Amino acid sequence: MTERPAGSVSHDVTNLQIGPSHVEWKGDALEITIEERDKRLFNPLRRKVRGKVRVIPEALNPASFALDARENHIWHCMAPRARIEVAMDEPRVRWSGSGYFDHNRGSEPLEDGFRTWHWSRAHMKSGAVVCYEGERGDGSVFASAIRFGADGIPDETDLPPSADLPSSKWGIARRTRSEIGFAEVSRTWEDTPFYARSELASKLYGEDVVSVQESLDMRRFASPLVQFMLPYRMPRQKR
């Protein structure tokens, strides 16, 4: 992923173009065409990353949710459950599996609206569950559990008990929700100074589930040190 200037971004009703990469609805699938180069710390050589990812929703949810009273930040879980097909040419990788598709949009930077948040999503025998909680920039807190039926329609449900998780290697505090008040970190995929994404084993609404969980610390993100470090991990194209 490369940070790019506004002139490198365009969109219409079905397509989003970001530099040489683009995201486009084709029939019942979202097709992501990737034309990028990776970034390895302290290594100036950037390998090509090229291929396609197809996201095929099992159902679409039309409703979005405001995360703050002024509606500066909107979250939309478009496909609580989906199938994905990955076909990369460089590196040569192909696989398929289950997935999820959401997006956030807003009228101010995330670091202005939030201090921290914790999010998790689990596929259930029927539908999916998303738990979302955190602390806003003004110090107020929010927490909700949303259960999506097989038809993708959301229904706010009782919030399961809080379950603390071990901090990430970078010291990011992690938290989730589980019926037994306990969850196990099976593996951590992303561990950065301000963000961690992990796979959990827990229990929700009577079912043993595998969850994808993320914790974000926007105070860390906004710190001068992290802002200085970011271009070393994410290339930044100025023009």
Short mmCIF file of N, CA and C in Angstrom, two decimals, residues 17 21 23 56 60 85 114 129 135 161 163 165 168-169 171 193-195 211 216 234 237-238:
data_model
loop_
_atom_site.label_atom_id
_atom_site.label_comp_id
_atom_site.label_asym_id
_atom_site.label_seq_id
_atom_site.Cartn_x
_atom_site.Cartn_y
_atom_site.Cartn_z
N GLN A 17 -10.37 4.22 -8.21
CA GLN A 17 -9.02 4.11 -8.75
C GLN A 17 -8.04 4.79 -7.81
N SER A 21 -3.83 0.82 -9.04
CA SER A 21 -4.75 -0.18 -8.50
C SER A 21 -6.18 0.33 -8.54
N VAL A 23 -10.58 -0.72 -7.43
CA VAL A 23 -11.62 -1.56 -6.83
C VAL A 23 -12.89 -1.33 -7.62
N ILE A 56 -17.04 -11.95 -2.78
CA ILE A 56 -18.40 -12.29 -3.21
C ILE A 56 -19.31 -12.33 -1.98
N LEU A 60 -25.97 -8.56 1.40
CA LEU A 60 -25.56 -7.17 1.57
C LEU A 60 -26.43 -6.49 2.61
N GLU A 85 -11.74 -14.90 -3.21
CA GLU A 85 -10.86 -15.64 -4.12
C GLU A 85 -9.64 -14.76 -4.39
N PHE A 114 -11.24 9.71 17.85
CA PHE A 114 -11.10 8.54 18.72
C PHE A 114 -9.74 8.51 19.41
N VAL A 129 -21.50 -11.94 13.82
CA VAL A 129 -21.59 -11.01 14.95
C VAL A 129 -20.40 -10.06 14.90
N GLU A 135 -13.12 4.43 22.92
CA GLU A 135 -13.18 5.72 23.59
C GLU A 135 -13.03 6.81 22.54
N PRO A 161 -19.96 -10.32 27.84
CA PRO A 161 -19.01 -9.79 28.82
C PRO A 161 -17.67 -9.41 28.18
N ALA A 163 -13.71 -9.29 27.73
CA ALA A 163 -12.64 -10.28 27.92
C ALA A 163 -11.31 -9.60 27.60
N LEU A 165 -7.37 -9.27 26.83
CA LEU A 165 -6.40 -10.05 26.07
C LEU A 165 -5.00 -9.56 26.44
N SER A 168 -0.22 -6.49 22.91
CA SER A 168 0.60 -6.89 21.77
C SER A 168 2.08 -6.68 22.12
N LYS A 169 2.96 -7.14 21.24
CA LYS A 169 4.39 -6.98 21.48
C LYS A 169 4.79 -5.51 21.55
N GLY A 171 2.91 -3.34 22.94
CA GLY A 171 2.26 -2.79 24.12
C GLY A 171 0.89 -2.20 23.87
N PRO A 193 3.22 -0.23 16.15
CA PRO A 193 3.20 0.64 17.32
C PRO A 193 1.84 1.20 17.68
N PHE A 194 0.85 1.17 16.74
CA PHE A 194 -0.46 1.73 17.06
C PHE A 194 -1.62 0.80 16.73
N TYR A 195 -1.36 -0.38 16.17
CA TYR A 195 -2.45 -1.24 15.68
C TYR A 195 -2.05 -2.70 15.78
N SER A 211 -12.75 -15.64 15.86
CA SER A 211 -12.99 -14.22 15.58
C SER A 211 -11.74 -13.56 15.01
N LEU A 216 -6.88 -0.55 18.14
CA LEU A 216 -6.25 0.62 17.54
C LEU A 216 -6.08 1.69 18.61
N MET A 234 5.29 2.57 5.01
CA MET A 234 4.30 2.80 3.96
C MET A 234 4.84 3.88 3.02
N GLN A 237 3.91 8.71 -1.91
CA GLN A 237 4.13 9.36 -3.18
C GLN A 237 3.64 10.80 -3.09
N LYS A 238 4.51 11.77 -3.34
CA LYS A 238 4.16 13.18 -3.17
C LYS A 238 3.46 13.76 -4.39
#
